[in-house]
Coordinates of C-alpha atoms in Angstrom, one line a residue:
Chain A
M1 CA 107.7 106.4 90.6
T2 CA 106.3 108.5 93.5
L3 CA 105.5 106.5 96.7
R4 CA 103.3 108.2 99.3
S5 CA 103.5 105.9 102.2
Q6 CA 104.9 107.1 105.5
V7 CA 108.6 106.2 105.7
L8 CA 110.2 104.7 108.8
E9 CA 113.9 104.6 109.5
L10 CA 114.7 101.5 111.5
P11 CA 118.0 99.7 112.5
D12 CA 119.0 97.6 109.6
S13 CA 118.6 94.1 111.2
P14 CA 115.9 91.5 110.6
E15 CA 115.1 91.4 114.3
A16 CA 114.7 95.1 114.7
V17 CA 112.4 95.5 111.7
F18 CA 110.3 92.5 112.8
Q19 CA 110.1 93.9 116.3
A20 CA 109.1 97.3 115.1
F21 CA 106.3 95.9 112.9
C22 CA 105.0 93.7 115.7
E23 CA 104.9 96.6 118.1
R24 CA 102.9 98.6 115.7
E25 CA 100.4 95.7 115.1
W26 CA 101.5 95.7 111.4
C27 CA 102.1 92.0 110.9
D28 CA 100.6 88.6 111.6
G29 CA 103.2 87.5 114.1
L30 CA 105.6 85.9 111.6
P31 CA 108.8 87.5 110.3
I32 CA 108.4 89.9 107.3
I33 CA 110.5 91.1 104.4
P34 CA 111.2 94.8 105.1
P35 CA 109.1 96.8 102.6
T36 CA 111.8 99.1 101.3
P37 CA 110.8 101.6 98.5
E38 CA 113.0 99.6 96.1
R39 CA 111.2 96.3 96.8
V40 CA 107.8 98.0 96.6
E41 CA 108.7 99.6 93.3
A42 CA 109.7 96.2 91.9
M43 CA 106.4 94.7 93.0
L44 CA 104.5 97.6 91.4
A45 CA 106.5 97.2 88.2
S46 CA 105.0 93.7 87.7
V47 CA 101.4 95.1 87.1
A48 CA 99.7 97.7 84.9
G49 CA 98.4 100.6 87.0
D50 CA 99.6 103.6 89.0
A51 CA 100.7 103.3 92.6
E52 CA 98.0 105.8 93.7
E53 CA 95.2 103.9 92.0
S54 CA 92.7 102.4 94.5
L55 CA 90.7 99.3 94.0
G56 CA 88.3 100.6 96.5
P57 CA 87.9 101.1 100.3
L58 CA 88.5 98.0 102.3
P59 CA 86.3 97.2 105.3
P60 CA 86.0 97.3 108.2
L61 CA 87.8 100.6 108.4
W62 CA 87.2 101.4 104.7
R63 CA 90.8 102.4 104.0
E64 CA 91.8 102.7 100.3
A65 CA 93.4 99.6 98.7
T66 CA 95.9 101.6 96.6
L67 CA 98.3 99.5 94.5
E68 CA 101.1 101.0 96.6
K69 CA 99.6 99.7 99.9
L70 CA 98.8 96.3 98.3
A71 CA 102.4 96.1 97.1
V72 CA 103.9 97.0 100.5
N73 CA 101.9 94.2 102.2
S74 CA 102.8 91.8 99.4
V75 CA 106.5 92.5 99.9
M76 CA 106.1 92.0 103.6
A77 CA 104.5 88.6 103.0
G78 CA 107.4 87.4 100.9
C79 CA 105.7 87.6 97.5
L80 CA 107.8 87.6 94.3
P81 CA 106.8 90.5 91.9
E82 CA 105.2 87.9 89.6
F83 CA 102.8 86.9 92.3
F84 CA 101.4 90.4 92.6
P85 CA 98.9 90.2 89.7
V86 CA 97.2 87.3 91.5
V87 CA 97.0 89.3 94.7
L88 CA 95.4 92.2 92.8
A89 CA 92.8 90.0 91.2
A90 CA 91.9 88.5 94.5
V91 CA 91.4 91.9 96.1
E92 CA 89.3 93.0 93.2
A93 CA 87.2 89.9 93.7
M94 CA 86.9 90.4 97.5
L95 CA 85.6 94.0 96.8
D96 CA 82.7 92.7 94.8
P97 CA 79.6 93.3 96.9
A98 CA 78.6 89.7 96.5
F99 CA 81.6 88.7 98.6
N100 CA 80.4 90.9 101.5
L101 CA 83.9 91.6 102.7
Y102 CA 82.7 93.6 105.7
G103 CA 80.8 90.6 106.9
V104 CA 83.8 88.3 106.3
Q105 CA 86.2 90.7 108.1
A106 CA 84.0 91.6 111.1
T107 CA 82.2 88.3 111.9
T108 CA 82.7 86.1 114.9
H109 CA 82.8 83.1 112.5
P110 CA 86.2 81.6 111.6
V111 CA 86.0 82.5 107.9
A112 CA 89.0 83.2 105.7
P113 CA 89.0 84.0 102.0
L114 CA 90.2 80.9 100.2
L115 CA 92.0 81.8 96.9
I116 CA 91.8 79.3 94.1
L117 CA 93.9 80.0 91.0
N118 CA 93.0 78.4 87.7
G119 CA 94.8 78.5 84.3
P120 CA 98.3 78.6 83.1
Y121 CA 99.6 81.3 85.4
A122 CA 99.3 78.9 88.3
R123 CA 102.0 76.8 86.7
T124 CA 104.1 79.9 85.7
I125 CA 104.4 80.9 89.3
G126 CA 104.6 77.4 90.8
M127 CA 101.3 77.6 92.7
Q128 CA 100.8 74.1 94.3
S129 CA 97.8 72.2 93.2
G130 CA 99.0 68.7 94.2
A131 CA 100.2 67.0 97.4
G132 CA 99.8 69.1 100.5
C133 CA 98.3 72.1 98.6
F134 CA 96.5 73.5 101.6
G135 CA 99.7 73.1 103.8
P136 CA 103.2 74.4 104.0
G137 CA 106.1 74.2 101.6
F138 CA 105.1 76.3 98.6
R139 CA 106.2 79.9 98.3
A140 CA 103.4 81.0 95.9
N141 CA 100.6 79.5 98.0
A142 CA 102.1 80.6 101.3
T143 CA 103.0 84.2 100.4
I144 CA 100.0 85.1 98.2
G145 CA 97.6 83.8 100.9
R146 CA 99.6 85.7 103.5
A147 CA 99.6 88.9 101.4
L148 CA 95.8 88.8 101.4
R149 CA 95.7 88.4 105.2
L150 CA 98.2 91.3 105.7
I151 CA 96.2 93.5 103.4
L152 CA 93.0 92.6 105.3
M153 CA 94.7 93.5 108.5
N154 CA 96.7 96.6 107.6
V155 CA 94.6 98.1 104.8
G156 CA 91.2 96.9 105.9
G157 CA 92.0 97.2 109.6
G158 CA 90.8 93.8 110.6
W159 CA 92.9 93.3 113.7
P160 CA 91.8 90.3 115.8
G161 CA 89.6 91.2 118.7
G162 CA 89.4 94.8 117.5
H163 CA 87.6 94.9 114.2
D164 CA 88.0 91.3 113.3
M165 CA 85.6 89.8 115.9
A166 CA 86.3 86.1 115.2
T167 CA 85.9 84.1 118.4
H168 CA 88.9 81.8 117.6
G169 CA 90.0 82.9 114.2
S170 CA 91.5 80.0 112.2
P171 CA 94.8 78.7 110.9
A172 CA 93.4 79.4 107.5
K173 CA 93.6 83.1 108.4
Y174 CA 97.4 83.0 108.1
S175 CA 97.3 81.9 104.4
Y176 CA 94.7 80.1 102.3
A177 CA 95.5 79.7 98.7
I178 CA 95.7 76.8 96.2
A179 CA 95.6 76.1 92.5
E180 CA 93.2 73.6 91.0
N181 CA 95.0 70.4 89.9
E182 CA 93.7 70.7 86.4
S183 CA 95.9 68.0 84.8
A184 CA 94.6 65.5 87.4
S185 CA 90.9 66.4 86.9
P186 CA 88.6 64.1 84.8
W187 CA 86.4 67.1 84.2
A188 CA 86.5 70.7 82.9
S189 CA 88.3 72.9 85.4
H190 CA 86.5 75.4 87.5
H191 CA 87.2 78.5 85.4
V192 CA 86.2 76.7 82.2
E193 CA 82.9 75.8 83.9
L194 CA 82.5 79.6 84.7
G195 CA 82.8 80.3 81.0
Y196 CA 86.5 81.3 80.7
A197 CA 88.9 79.8 78.1
A198 CA 91.2 77.1 79.4
N199 CA 94.2 79.3 78.6
Q200 CA 92.9 82.2 80.7
S201 CA 94.1 82.6 84.3
V202 CA 91.4 83.2 86.9
V203 CA 91.2 83.8 90.6
T204 CA 88.2 82.7 92.7
V205 CA 87.8 83.8 96.3
F206 CA 85.5 81.8 98.6
G207 CA 84.7 82.9 102.1
G208 CA 85.2 79.5 103.8
E209 CA 86.0 77.6 106.9
A210 CA 89.2 75.6 107.1
P211 CA 88.9 72.3 105.1
H212 CA 86.9 69.5 106.7
N213 CA 88.5 66.1 105.9
V214 CA 86.6 63.6 103.8
N215 CA 88.3 60.2 104.5
D216 CA 87.0 57.4 102.3
H217 CA 89.5 54.5 102.0
V218 CA 87.0 51.8 101.0
S219 CA 84.5 53.1 98.4
T220 CA 85.1 51.9 94.9
R221 CA 82.0 53.6 93.5
A222 CA 81.0 57.2 93.1
A223 CA 78.0 57.0 95.5
G224 CA 80.2 55.8 98.4
I225 CA 82.6 58.6 98.2
L226 CA 79.9 61.2 97.7
H227 CA 77.9 59.9 100.6
T228 CA 81.0 60.4 102.8
A229 CA 81.5 63.9 101.4
S230 CA 77.8 64.7 101.9
D231 CA 77.9 63.5 105.5
T232 CA 80.9 65.7 106.2
A233 CA 79.1 68.7 104.6
A234 CA 75.9 68.3 106.7
T235 CA 76.8 69.1 110.3
L236 CA 74.8 71.0 112.9
G237 CA 77.7 73.2 113.8
S238 CA 78.5 74.5 110.3
N239 CA 77.1 77.9 109.3
V240 CA 76.0 76.5 105.9
K241 CA 72.2 75.9 105.7
W242 CA 71.1 78.6 108.3
Y243 CA 71.2 81.5 105.8
L244 CA 70.1 79.4 102.9
S245 CA 70.2 82.1 100.2
Q246 CA 73.9 82.6 100.6
S247 CA 75.0 79.1 101.7
Q248 CA 77.6 77.5 99.4
L249 CA 79.7 74.4 99.7
L250 CA 83.1 73.8 98.1
I251 CA 84.0 70.2 97.5
V252 CA 87.7 69.7 96.9
L253 CA 88.1 66.2 95.5
G254 CA 91.4 64.5 95.7
P255 CA 92.5 63.2 92.3
E256 CA 91.9 59.5 93.3
H257 CA 88.4 60.1 94.6
A258 CA 87.7 62.2 91.5
A259 CA 88.9 59.4 89.2
T260 CA 86.7 56.8 91.0
I261 CA 83.7 59.1 90.7
A262 CA 84.3 59.9 87.1
A263 CA 84.8 56.2 86.3
D264 CA 81.1 55.7 87.3
G265 CA 80.1 58.1 84.6
F266 CA 79.4 61.0 86.9
S267 CA 79.9 64.5 85.4
K268 CA 80.6 67.5 87.7
D269 CA 76.9 68.4 87.6
D270 CA 76.1 64.9 88.7
V271 CA 78.4 65.3 91.7
K272 CA 76.6 68.6 92.6
V273 CA 73.2 67.0 92.3
F274 CA 74.2 64.0 94.5
V275 CA 75.7 66.2 97.2
F276 CA 72.7 68.6 97.1
E277 CA 70.4 65.6 97.6
H278 CA 72.4 64.0 100.3
A279 CA 74.1 66.8 102.3
R280 CA 71.0 67.1 104.5
L281 CA 70.0 67.0 108.1
P282 CA 66.5 66.1 109.5
L283 CA 64.4 68.9 110.8
G284 CA 64.5 67.3 114.3
T285 CA 68.3 67.6 114.4
L286 CA 68.3 71.2 113.2
K287 CA 66.0 72.0 116.1
L288 CA 68.6 71.0 118.6
G289 CA 70.8 74.1 118.4
G290 CA 72.9 75.8 115.8
M291 CA 71.0 78.9 114.6
W292 CA 67.5 77.4 115.1
G293 CA 65.0 80.2 115.4
I294 CA 67.1 82.8 113.7
Q295 CA 67.6 81.1 110.4
E296 CA 66.8 82.7 107.1
W297 CA 65.0 80.1 105.1
P298 CA 62.5 80.1 102.2
D299 CA 58.9 79.8 103.1
W300 CA 58.6 76.2 102.0
M301 CA 61.3 75.1 104.5
L302 CA 59.8 77.1 107.3
A303 CA 56.5 75.3 106.7
V304 CA 58.0 71.8 107.1
T305 CA 56.8 70.2 110.4
D306 CA 57.9 66.5 110.1
D307 CA 61.0 66.1 112.3
R308 CA 62.2 63.3 110.0
A309 CA 62.1 65.5 106.9
L310 CA 65.6 66.0 105.4
L311 CA 66.3 69.6 104.6
P312 CA 68.9 70.9 102.2
S313 CA 72.1 72.7 103.1
V314 CA 72.2 74.9 100.1
A315 CA 69.4 76.3 97.8
S316 CA 70.3 74.4 94.7
P317 CA 73.0 72.1 93.2
E318 CA 74.5 75.2 91.5
E319 CA 75.5 76.5 95.0
I320 CA 78.0 73.6 95.2
L321 CA 81.4 74.2 93.8
V322 CA 83.6 71.3 92.8
V323 CA 87.4 71.5 92.2
V324 CA 90.1 68.8 92.0
A325 CA 93.2 69.4 94.1
G326 CA 95.7 67.5 96.2
G327 CA 98.0 64.5 95.6
A328 CA 97.9 60.8 96.1
G329 CA 95.6 59.3 98.7
K330 CA 91.9 58.6 99.6
H331 CA 91.0 62.0 101.0
S332 CA 89.0 64.9 99.8
A333 CA 87.8 68.0 101.6
V334 CA 84.7 70.0 102.2
V335 CA 84.9 73.7 102.7
P336 CA 81.6 75.2 104.0
N337 CA 81.2 78.9 103.4
C338 CA 80.3 81.4 106.1
T339 CA 76.7 81.8 104.6
F340 CA 76.9 85.5 104.2
S341 CA 79.4 85.7 101.3
R342 CA 79.3 84.3 97.8
A343 CA 82.2 83.0 95.7
V344 CA 83.5 85.7 93.3
H345 CA 85.9 85.2 90.4
R346 CA 88.1 87.6 88.4
P347 CA 90.5 87.1 85.5
L348 CA 94.1 88.3 85.9
T349 CA 93.9 91.5 84.0
R350 CA 96.9 93.4 85.2
L351 CA 99.7 91.2 83.9
R352 CA 102.3 93.4 82.4
A353 CA 103.0 92.1 79.0
Chain B
M1 CA 74.5 104.7 108.8
E2 CA 72.7 104.8 105.5
L3 CA 69.7 106.3 107.4
A4 CA 71.9 109.0 108.9
K5 CA 73.3 109.9 105.5
G6 CA 69.7 110.3 104.3
G7 CA 69.0 112.7 107.2
T8 CA 67.2 110.5 109.7
P9 CA 68.6 110.7 113.2
A10 CA 70.1 107.3 113.9
G11 CA 72.4 105.5 116.3
L12 CA 73.8 102.1 117.1
I13 CA 73.3 99.7 120.0
A14 CA 76.4 97.5 120.6
T15 CA 77.8 95.4 123.4
V16 CA 81.0 96.6 125.0
T17 CA 83.0 93.9 123.2
F18 CA 81.8 95.2 119.9
Q19 CA 82.3 98.9 120.8
P20 CA 85.7 99.3 119.0
L21 CA 84.3 97.8 115.8
A22 CA 81.2 100.1 116.0
V23 CA 83.3 103.2 116.7
G24 CA 85.8 102.3 114.0
Q25 CA 83.0 101.9 111.5
L26 CA 81.3 105.2 112.4
Q27 CA 84.6 107.1 112.1
A28 CA 85.7 105.4 108.9
L29 CA 82.4 106.1 107.3
G30 CA 82.6 109.8 108.3
V31 CA 79.7 109.6 110.7
G32 CA 81.7 109.5 113.9
G33 CA 79.1 111.8 115.5
L34 CA 76.4 109.2 115.5
P35 CA 75.3 108.1 118.9
L36 CA 76.5 104.8 120.2
I37 CA 74.7 103.1 123.0
V38 CA 76.9 100.5 124.8
I39 CA 75.5 97.7 126.9
D40 CA 77.2 94.7 128.7
H41 CA 78.4 91.8 126.6
P42 CA 77.0 89.4 125.7
L43 CA 73.3 89.9 124.8
G44 CA 72.8 86.5 123.2
G45 CA 72.4 83.6 125.6
E46 CA 71.2 85.9 128.5
K47 CA 68.1 85.0 130.4
L48 CA 65.3 87.6 130.5
E49 CA 66.6 89.2 133.7
G50 CA 69.9 89.9 132.0
V51 CA 68.2 91.3 128.9
R52 CA 66.1 93.6 131.2
R53 CA 69.2 94.9 132.9
R54 CA 70.7 95.8 129.5
A55 CA 67.5 97.4 128.4
H56 CA 67.7 99.7 131.4
Q57 CA 71.4 100.5 130.6
A58 CA 70.4 101.3 127.0
V59 CA 67.6 103.6 128.0
E60 CA 69.8 105.4 130.5
E61 CA 72.4 106.0 127.9
L62 CA 69.8 107.2 125.4
A63 CA 68.5 109.6 128.0
A64 CA 72.0 111.0 128.5
L65 CA 72.5 111.4 124.8
V66 CA 69.2 113.2 124.3
G67 CA 70.1 115.4 127.2
V68 CA 73.4 116.3 125.7
S69 CA 72.0 117.1 122.3
R70 CA 69.3 119.3 123.8
Chain C
M1 CA 119.8 109.7 103.0
S2 CA 119.5 107.3 105.8
P3 CA 122.1 107.1 108.5
P4 CA 124.4 104.2 108.1
D5 CA 123.1 100.9 109.5
C6 CA 119.5 102.1 109.0
I7 CA 116.9 100.8 106.6
R8 CA 114.0 102.9 105.2
V9 CA 110.7 101.0 105.1
L10 CA 107.2 102.0 104.1
S11 CA 104.1 101.8 106.3
P12 CA 101.6 99.1 105.3
V13 CA 98.6 100.8 106.8
G14 CA 95.9 102.1 104.5
E15 CA 94.5 105.6 104.4
V16 CA 90.9 106.8 104.4
R17 CA 89.8 109.1 101.6
R18 CA 86.2 109.7 102.8
R19 CA 84.8 113.0 103.6
V20 CA 83.3 113.7 107.1
L21 CA 79.5 113.9 107.2
T22 CA 77.5 115.7 109.8
A23 CA 75.3 113.3 111.8
P24 CA 71.7 114.4 112.0
A25 CA 71.0 115.8 115.4
L26 CA 69.0 113.7 117.8
P27 CA 65.5 115.1 118.6
P28 CA 65.7 117.3 121.7
D29 CA 62.9 115.4 123.4
L30 CA 61.5 112.0 122.8
R31 CA 58.0 112.8 124.0
G32 CA 55.4 112.0 121.3
K33 CA 58.2 110.7 119.0
T34 CA 58.4 107.4 117.1
I35 CA 61.5 105.3 117.7
G36 CA 62.6 102.7 115.2
F37 CA 64.7 99.6 115.9
L38 CA 66.6 97.8 113.2
D39 CA 67.0 94.3 114.5
N40 CA 70.2 92.5 113.4
T41 CA 68.5 89.1 114.1
K42 CA 71.0 88.1 116.8
P43 CA 69.5 86.3 119.7
N44 CA 67.8 88.4 122.3
F45 CA 67.8 91.7 120.4
D46 CA 64.1 91.3 119.9
K47 CA 63.6 90.9 123.7
L48 CA 65.9 93.9 124.3
V49 CA 63.7 96.0 121.9
A50 CA 60.5 94.8 123.7
E51 CA 62.0 95.8 127.1
M52 CA 63.3 99.1 125.8
A53 CA 60.0 99.9 124.1
G54 CA 58.2 99.6 127.5
L55 CA 60.7 101.9 129.2
L56 CA 60.7 104.4 126.4
R57 CA 56.9 104.7 126.6
E58 CA 56.9 105.0 130.4
R59 CA 59.8 107.3 130.9
F60 CA 60.1 109.4 127.8
G61 CA 56.5 109.4 126.6
V62 CA 57.5 107.9 123.3
K63 CA 54.4 107.6 121.1
A64 CA 55.3 104.5 119.1
V65 CA 58.1 101.9 118.6
V66 CA 58.7 100.4 115.1
H67 CA 60.6 97.1 115.1
R68 CA 62.0 95.7 111.8
R69 CA 64.3 92.8 111.3
K70 CA 67.1 92.5 108.7
A71 CA 67.1 89.3 106.7
N72 CA 70.2 88.1 108.6
A73 CA 72.9 89.5 110.9
S74 CA 75.7 89.8 108.3
T75 CA 74.3 91.6 105.4
P76 CA 73.0 95.1 105.1
A77 CA 69.3 95.9 105.6
A78 CA 67.1 95.9 102.5
P79 CA 66.5 99.4 101.1
E80 CA 62.7 99.0 101.6
I81 CA 63.2 98.4 105.3
L82 CA 65.5 101.5 105.6
A83 CA 63.0 103.6 103.6
E84 CA 60.1 102.5 105.8
L85 CA 62.1 103.3 109.0
A86 CA 63.2 106.7 107.6
K87 CA 59.6 107.6 106.8
A88 CA 58.0 106.5 110.0
C89 CA 60.6 107.3 112.7
D90 CA 62.1 110.4 114.4
L91 CA 65.1 108.3 115.6
V92 CA 66.3 104.8 114.5
L93 CA 68.6 102.6 116.6
A94 CA 70.3 99.7 114.9
G95 CA 71.7 96.6 116.7
S96 CA 75.3 95.9 116.0
A97 CA 76.7 93.0 118.1
D98 CA 76.2 89.5 119.5

């Protein structure tokens, strides 16, 4: 295998390698695994495709996402070779024009691509879908999410304050990757809803804010929990609702909330319709700030004059994604998108048999 | 940038904070020669007086660019 | 071969494969020309354009100013808007910032 990347010779100590990468602005500020040619070759050996093959130019600096560069960054992030097919599917998905990766990379908004893995491969590689799935402790989640960030920085060139113009950034920009808790879901899982077979493994990327907590410890009926979720989703400061045509909401239901909702006979579509109808703000509130005056709304919304009228956050119930994840407890989460990027999914196609 | 590729003279107006992003974009897309007019940051949130000052800056820069290309 | 106590590592930075394009030259003089503005919808860009339009007419003898807005700040302009600007204008300036 011929690798083409520039080679550096550094003192062989973890401190020296880490320091050299920090000085060159090649890492996220956390220690890395040194990307030696041998480690990069092992990463590449886990997928079908040549090292030189590019998945496309990555914005904002439009540098080529060759498998070799993706592997180098995945090694640095601490990925095992078997995680690499997931990273590749996520990069393929982020390069879909619908995801608008340039906007996601360059915006002042604190957006990060959330990776959701569905299907059996999540269990094969130990991707956490249960307790604490958004948080620390799980190598697959932590390093796959981190690999995406290092790729966005080193291949795309999205360095904070340089070409990534995020005002504050977000903890989600370090790593943001979960699996759906399919065994705890009362409904068909997300990828089956998209038309895939249950035994296929599929990556979804969603340009979202960090999760907003939905705490409902008292509701014993679907409507109560979904009112709490809807209220969490409809806030003046969220980007969702201003560019309506690309606004999407992701509802991550904890298994206990999902069970309560399903016990009331709600399907996933019922959940979406309920949130669509209730995640609304009155026109008078929307006029207070946010992006009032520069919003991109359909004509019928622009024509509304009654300040008490409740206006939707997304264009239709289909713009609400519902997955089940997390462990025990009466919490769910709402992830608003950045409103200029749409969720994109890709099956894992590069698994080497 | 699409305009420039199609042959229409084109340029960008950016605030100084966004200058590196704009320069990086132009270079990466192979159109590093496109004119970039840089004004003070921010533009949003400024009162009319501040906007006016930036308009003068922009026009001065455009004048210099046209002069150079003459 | 590396010297002892050294480790060989690969650069994680991507490379550009694009070719360099020649930017179309600016018109030598703006007198009698039509200047287009592609508005990124960010607050105050419309006011900046209005102020610049006045100055361009007074100081450069610019004939006309065409002002078109993108649908929103974070997505590319619609092809129809670009086509219209390309047809009508001798120079187009696009907003790219907050």
